[in-house]
Coordinates of C-alpha atoms in Angstrom, one line a residue:
Chain A
X1 CA 136.3 123.5 88.4
X2 CA 132.9 124.5 86.9
X3 CA 129.7 123.4 88.4
X4 CA 130.3 120.3 90.6
X5 CA 127.2 118.7 89.1
X6 CA 128.8 118.8 85.7
X7 CA 132.2 117.6 86.8
X8 CA 133.7 114.2 86.3
X9 CA 134.3 112.1 89.4
X10 CA 138.0 112.5 88.9
X11 CA 137.7 116.3 88.8
X12 CA 135.6 116.2 92.0
X13 CA 138.3 114.3 93.8
X14 CA 140.9 116.8 92.7
X15 CA 138.6 119.6 94.0
X16 CA 138.1 117.8 97.3
X17 CA 141.9 117.9 97.5
X18 CA 141.6 121.7 97.5
X19 CA 139.0 121.6 100.3
X20 CA 136.1 122.2 98.0
X21 CA 133.0 121.4 100.1
X22 CA 130.7 121.7 97.1
X23 CA 132.7 119.0 95.3
X24 CA 132.4 116.9 98.4
X25 CA 128.7 117.4 98.5
X26 CA 128.3 116.4 94.9
X27 CA 130.4 113.3 95.4
X28 CA 128.2 112.3 98.4
X29 CA 125.1 112.9 96.3
X30 CA 126.3 110.7 93.6
X31 CA 127.7 107.8 95.6
X32 CA 126.4 107.7 99.2
X33 CA 123.3 105.7 98.2
X34 CA 125.0 102.7 96.8
X35 CA 127.6 102.7 99.6
X36 CA 124.8 102.8 102.2
X37 CA 122.8 100.1 100.4
X38 CA 125.9 97.9 100.3
X39 CA 126.8 98.4 104.0
X40 CA 123.2 97.8 105.0
X41 CA 123.1 94.6 102.9
X42 CA 126.3 93.2 104.4
X43 CA 125.7 94.2 108.0
X44 CA 121.9 93.9 108.1
X45 CA 122.0 96.8 110.5
X46 CA 121.0 100.2 109.3
X47 CA 122.6 102.2 112.1
X48 CA 125.9 100.4 111.7
X49 CA 125.6 101.1 107.9
X50 CA 125.1 104.8 108.6
X51 CA 128.3 104.9 110.6
X52 CA 130.2 103.1 107.8
X53 CA 129.1 105.6 105.2
X54 CA 130.1 108.5 107.4
X55 CA 133.5 106.9 107.9
X56 CA 134.1 106.2 104.2
X57 CA 133.1 109.7 103.1
X58 CA 135.1 111.5 105.9
X59 CA 138.1 109.4 104.9
X60 CA 137.7 110.6 101.3
X61 CA 137.5 114.1 102.5
X62 CA 140.6 113.7 104.7
X63 CA 142.6 111.6 102.3
X64 CA 141.4 112.2 98.7
X65 CA 145.0 111.3 97.5
X66 CA 144.3 107.7 98.3
X67 CA 141.9 107.4 95.4
X68 CA 143.8 106.5 92.2
X69 CA 141.7 107.3 89.2
X70 CA 143.7 105.0 86.9
X71 CA 143.0 102.0 89.0
X72 CA 139.2 102.1 89.5
X73 CA 136.2 104.3 89.1
X74 CA 135.4 106.4 92.2
X75 CA 132.2 104.5 92.7
X76 CA 134.1 101.2 92.8
X77 CA 136.7 102.7 95.1
X78 CA 134.1 103.9 97.5
X79 CA 132.2 100.6 97.4
X80 CA 135.5 98.7 98.1
X81 CA 136.2 101.0 101.0
X82 CA 132.7 100.4 102.3
X83 CA 132.9 96.7 102.0
X84 CA 136.3 96.6 103.7
X85 CA 135.0 98.5 106.6
X86 CA 131.9 96.3 106.9
X87 CA 134.2 93.3 106.9
X88 CA 136.2 94.9 109.7
X89 CA 133.0 95.4 111.6
X90 CA 131.9 91.8 111.1
X91 CA 135.4 90.5 112.1
X92 CA 135.1 92.6 115.3
X93 CA 131.7 91.1 116.0
X94 CA 132.9 87.6 115.2
X95 CA 135.8 87.9 117.6
X96 CA 133.3 88.6 120.2
X97 CA 130.8 85.9 119.2
X98 CA 133.3 83.3 117.8
X99 CA 131.6 83.3 114.4
X100 CA 134.7 83.4 112.2
X101 CA 133.3 81.0 109.7
X102 CA 130.7 83.4 108.4
X103 CA 133.3 86.1 108.0
X104 CA 135.6 83.8 106.2
X105 CA 132.9 83.3 103.6
X106 CA 132.7 87.0 103.1
X107 CA 136.4 87.6 102.6
X108 CA 137.4 89.4 99.4
X109 CA 138.2 87.3 96.4
X110 CA 139.9 88.1 93.2
X111 CA 136.5 88.8 91.7
X112 CA 136.0 91.4 94.5
X113 CA 135.8 94.6 92.4
X114 CA 133.9 93.0 89.6
X115 CA 131.3 91.5 91.9
X116 CA 130.7 94.9 93.5
X117 CA 130.4 96.6 90.1
X118 CA 127.9 94.1 88.8
X119 CA 125.9 94.3 92.0
X120 CA 125.9 98.1 91.8
X121 CA 125.0 98.3 88.1
X122 CA 122.2 95.7 88.4
X123 CA 120.5 97.4 91.3
X124 CA 120.9 101.0 90.4
X125 CA 118.7 101.1 87.3
X126 CA 116.0 98.8 88.7
X127 CA 115.7 100.5 92.0
X128 CA 115.5 104.0 90.4
X129 CA 112.8 102.8 88.0
X130 CA 110.9 101.2 90.9
X131 CA 111.0 104.5 92.8
X132 CA 109.9 106.4 89.8
X133 CA 106.9 104.2 89.5
X134 CA 105.5 105.5 92.8
X135 CA 102.9 108.2 92.7
X136 CA 103.9 111.7 93.8
X137 CA 102.0 111.4 97.1
X138 CA 103.5 108.0 97.8
X139 CA 107.0 109.2 97.1
X140 CA 106.5 112.3 99.3
X141 CA 105.4 110.1 102.3
X142 CA 108.4 107.9 101.8
X143 CA 110.8 110.8 101.5
X144 CA 109.5 112.6 104.6
X145 CA 109.6 109.5 106.7
X146 CA 112.9 108.1 105.4
X147 CA 115.1 111.2 105.1
X148 CA 113.8 113.0 108.1
X149 CA 113.3 109.9 110.3
X150 CA 109.8 111.1 110.9
X151 CA 107.1 108.8 112.3
X152 CA 104.1 108.4 110.0
X153 CA 102.2 110.5 112.6
X154 CA 104.6 113.4 112.1
X155 CA 104.4 112.9 108.3
X156 CA 100.6 113.1 108.5
X157 CA 101.0 116.4 110.4
X158 CA 103.4 117.8 107.8
X159 CA 101.1 116.8 104.9
X160 CA 97.9 117.8 106.7
X161 CA 96.4 114.3 106.1
X162 CA 94.9 111.6 108.3
X163 CA 97.4 109.3 109.9
X164 CA 95.7 106.2 108.5
X165 CA 96.0 107.6 105.0
X166 CA 99.7 108.2 105.3
X167 CA 100.3 104.8 106.9
X168 CA 98.4 103.2 104.0
X169 CA 100.4 105.1 101.5
X170 CA 103.7 103.9 103.0
X171 CA 102.5 100.4 102.8
X172 CA 101.2 100.8 99.3
X173 CA 104.5 102.3 98.2
X174 CA 106.6 99.5 99.7
X175 CA 104.3 96.9 98.2
X176 CA 104.7 98.6 94.8
X177 CA 108.4 98.7 95.1
X178 CA 108.5 95.0 96.1
X179 CA 106.3 93.9 93.2
X180 CA 108.3 96.0 90.7
X181 CA 111.7 94.7 91.9
X182 CA 110.4 91.2 92.2
X183 CA 109.2 91.3 88.6
X184 CA 112.7 92.3 87.6
X185 CA 114.1 89.3 89.5
X186 CA 115.5 91.4 92.3
X187 CA 114.0 89.9 95.5
X188 CA 114.8 87.4 98.1
X189 CA 118.1 86.0 96.7
X190 CA 119.5 89.6 96.6
X191 CA 118.2 90.5 100.0
X192 CA 119.6 87.5 101.7
X193 CA 123.1 87.6 100.4
Chain B
X1 CA 93.4 96.8 115.4
X2 CA 92.3 95.1 112.2
X3 CA 94.8 92.9 110.2
X4 CA 94.8 95.6 107.6
X5 CA 95.7 98.3 110.1
X6 CA 98.4 96.2 111.6
X7 CA 100.0 95.6 108.2
X8 CA 99.9 99.4 107.5
X9 CA 101.7 99.8 110.8
X10 CA 104.2 97.1 110.0
X11 CA 105.1 98.9 106.8
X12 CA 105.7 102.1 108.7
X13 CA 107.8 100.1 111.2
X14 CA 109.9 98.7 108.4
X15 CA 110.6 102.3 107.3
X16 CA 111.5 103.2 110.9
X17 CA 108.6 105.6 110.8
X18 CA 106.9 104.8 114.1
X19 CA 106.9 106.3 117.5
X20 CA 107.7 104.4 120.7
X21 CA 104.1 103.3 121.4
X22 CA 103.6 101.9 117.9
X23 CA 107.0 100.2 118.1
X24 CA 106.0 98.5 121.3
X25 CA 102.8 97.3 119.7
X26 CA 104.6 95.8 116.7
X27 CA 107.3 94.3 118.9
X28 CA 104.8 92.5 121.0
X29 CA 103.0 91.1 118.0
X30 CA 106.3 90.0 116.3
X31 CA 107.3 88.1 119.4
X32 CA 104.3 85.7 119.0
X33 CA 103.6 85.9 115.2
X34 CA 106.1 84.2 112.9
X35 CA 104.1 85.2 109.8
X36 CA 104.3 88.8 110.8
X37 CA 108.0 88.4 111.2
X38 CA 108.2 87.1 107.6
X39 CA 106.2 90.0 106.3
X40 CA 108.4 92.4 108.1
X41 CA 111.6 90.8 106.7
X42 CA 110.2 91.2 103.2
X43 CA 109.3 94.9 103.8
X44 CA 112.7 95.6 105.4
X45 CA 114.4 94.0 102.3
X46 CA 112.5 96.5 100.1
X47 CA 113.6 99.4 102.2
X48 CA 117.2 98.2 102.1
X49 CA 117.0 98.1 98.3
X50 CA 115.4 101.5 98.1
X51 CA 118.3 102.9 100.2
X52 CA 120.6 102.1 97.4
X53 CA 119.0 104.9 95.4
X54 CA 117.6 107.1 98.1
X55 CA 120.9 107.3 100.0
X56 CA 121.4 107.6 103.7
X57 CA 118.9 109.5 105.9
X58 CA 119.7 113.2 106.4
X59 CA 121.5 112.8 109.7
X60 CA 124.2 110.7 108.1
X61 CA 125.5 113.6 106.0
X62 CA 128.9 114.3 107.5
X63 CA 128.8 118.0 106.8
X64 CA 125.9 118.4 109.2
X65 CA 126.0 119.4 112.0
X66 CA 129.8 119.7 111.8
X67 CA 131.7 120.1 108.6
X68 CA 134.4 117.5 108.0
X69 CA 137.8 118.7 109.0
X70 CA 141.2 117.5 107.8
X71 CA 144.3 117.2 109.9
X72 CA 146.9 119.2 107.9
X73 CA 149.4 119.6 110.6
X74 CA 151.9 117.5 108.6
X75 CA 151.5 119.7 105.5
X76 CA 152.6 122.9 107.2
X77 CA 150.0 125.4 106.1
X78 CA 146.9 125.6 108.1
X79 CA 143.9 123.8 106.9
X80 CA 141.3 125.6 104.9
X81 CA 138.2 124.0 106.4
X82 CA 134.9 124.5 104.7
X83 CA 133.1 127.2 106.5
X84 CA 129.6 127.0 107.7
X85 CA 128.6 129.4 104.9
X86 CA 130.2 127.3 102.2
X87 CA 129.1 124.0 103.5
X88 CA 125.8 122.6 102.4
X89 CA 123.3 122.9 105.2
X90 CA 121.4 119.9 104.2
X91 CA 122.4 116.6 102.7
X92 CA 122.6 116.5 98.9
X93 CA 120.1 114.1 97.4
X94 CA 119.7 112.5 94.1
X95 CA 117.3 114.4 91.9
X96 CA 113.8 113.0 92.0
X97 CA 111.7 113.7 88.9
X98 CA 108.7 114.2 91.2
X99 CA 110.2 116.5 93.8

């Protein structure tokens, strides 16, 4: 395999089958975001969503042969896996809280894959464009806080700026994202599903 | 704290970017202020959408701190697990045109 960044998804999975960690990293870079977004949307719980993403990607690492390229794209396969694990989590919670009705509504249908693909494709471009609309300093503040799980106070130290400035930038950035996505019709109906 | 300052803090809270003291301040306010809860819900929705593109936070990357391992006992040959040297040390991210 050449550079992982230039490989097709199918080639990456073949390379993962040969224990290629770089191929695994590239696969994660390409697809972890949508999987995480989907899990968070279904579970409304970011920590549970993080666990699901770890499980899904570790499963791909351990059993790459379960992906069949002729049946679905890798993205769809990973989203289906993610959704399945989220439903398992909800069922487990429902058994504890007797809320089976909600889970029944979330059960997969024959439109299952198609629904996921549409959701993914619709969101991806719009969210990317919204993030690109942020100024460099806004994006930097978001990235430091988000990826590193830093408090805004720690971000201020890293950037050498007043805490109030950083806090304001985070708010401005989220407001800009909200306005941009809302203008594209991606707002409450998407968030509440 | 002015309303403006609280809303700045609420945005940081939605991003999970507050320390324990700030979190307590926000939680106390949310308990008595339904409008603040609505504003928070909207902010958290934006963060959830952004996560679709940003990906999970760094600590979710399964290669860090431990590389993923595969049980190859059924295959016969010993597993060739990615070494620390060959494993990425930090999670891969999507390219940002600004970074």
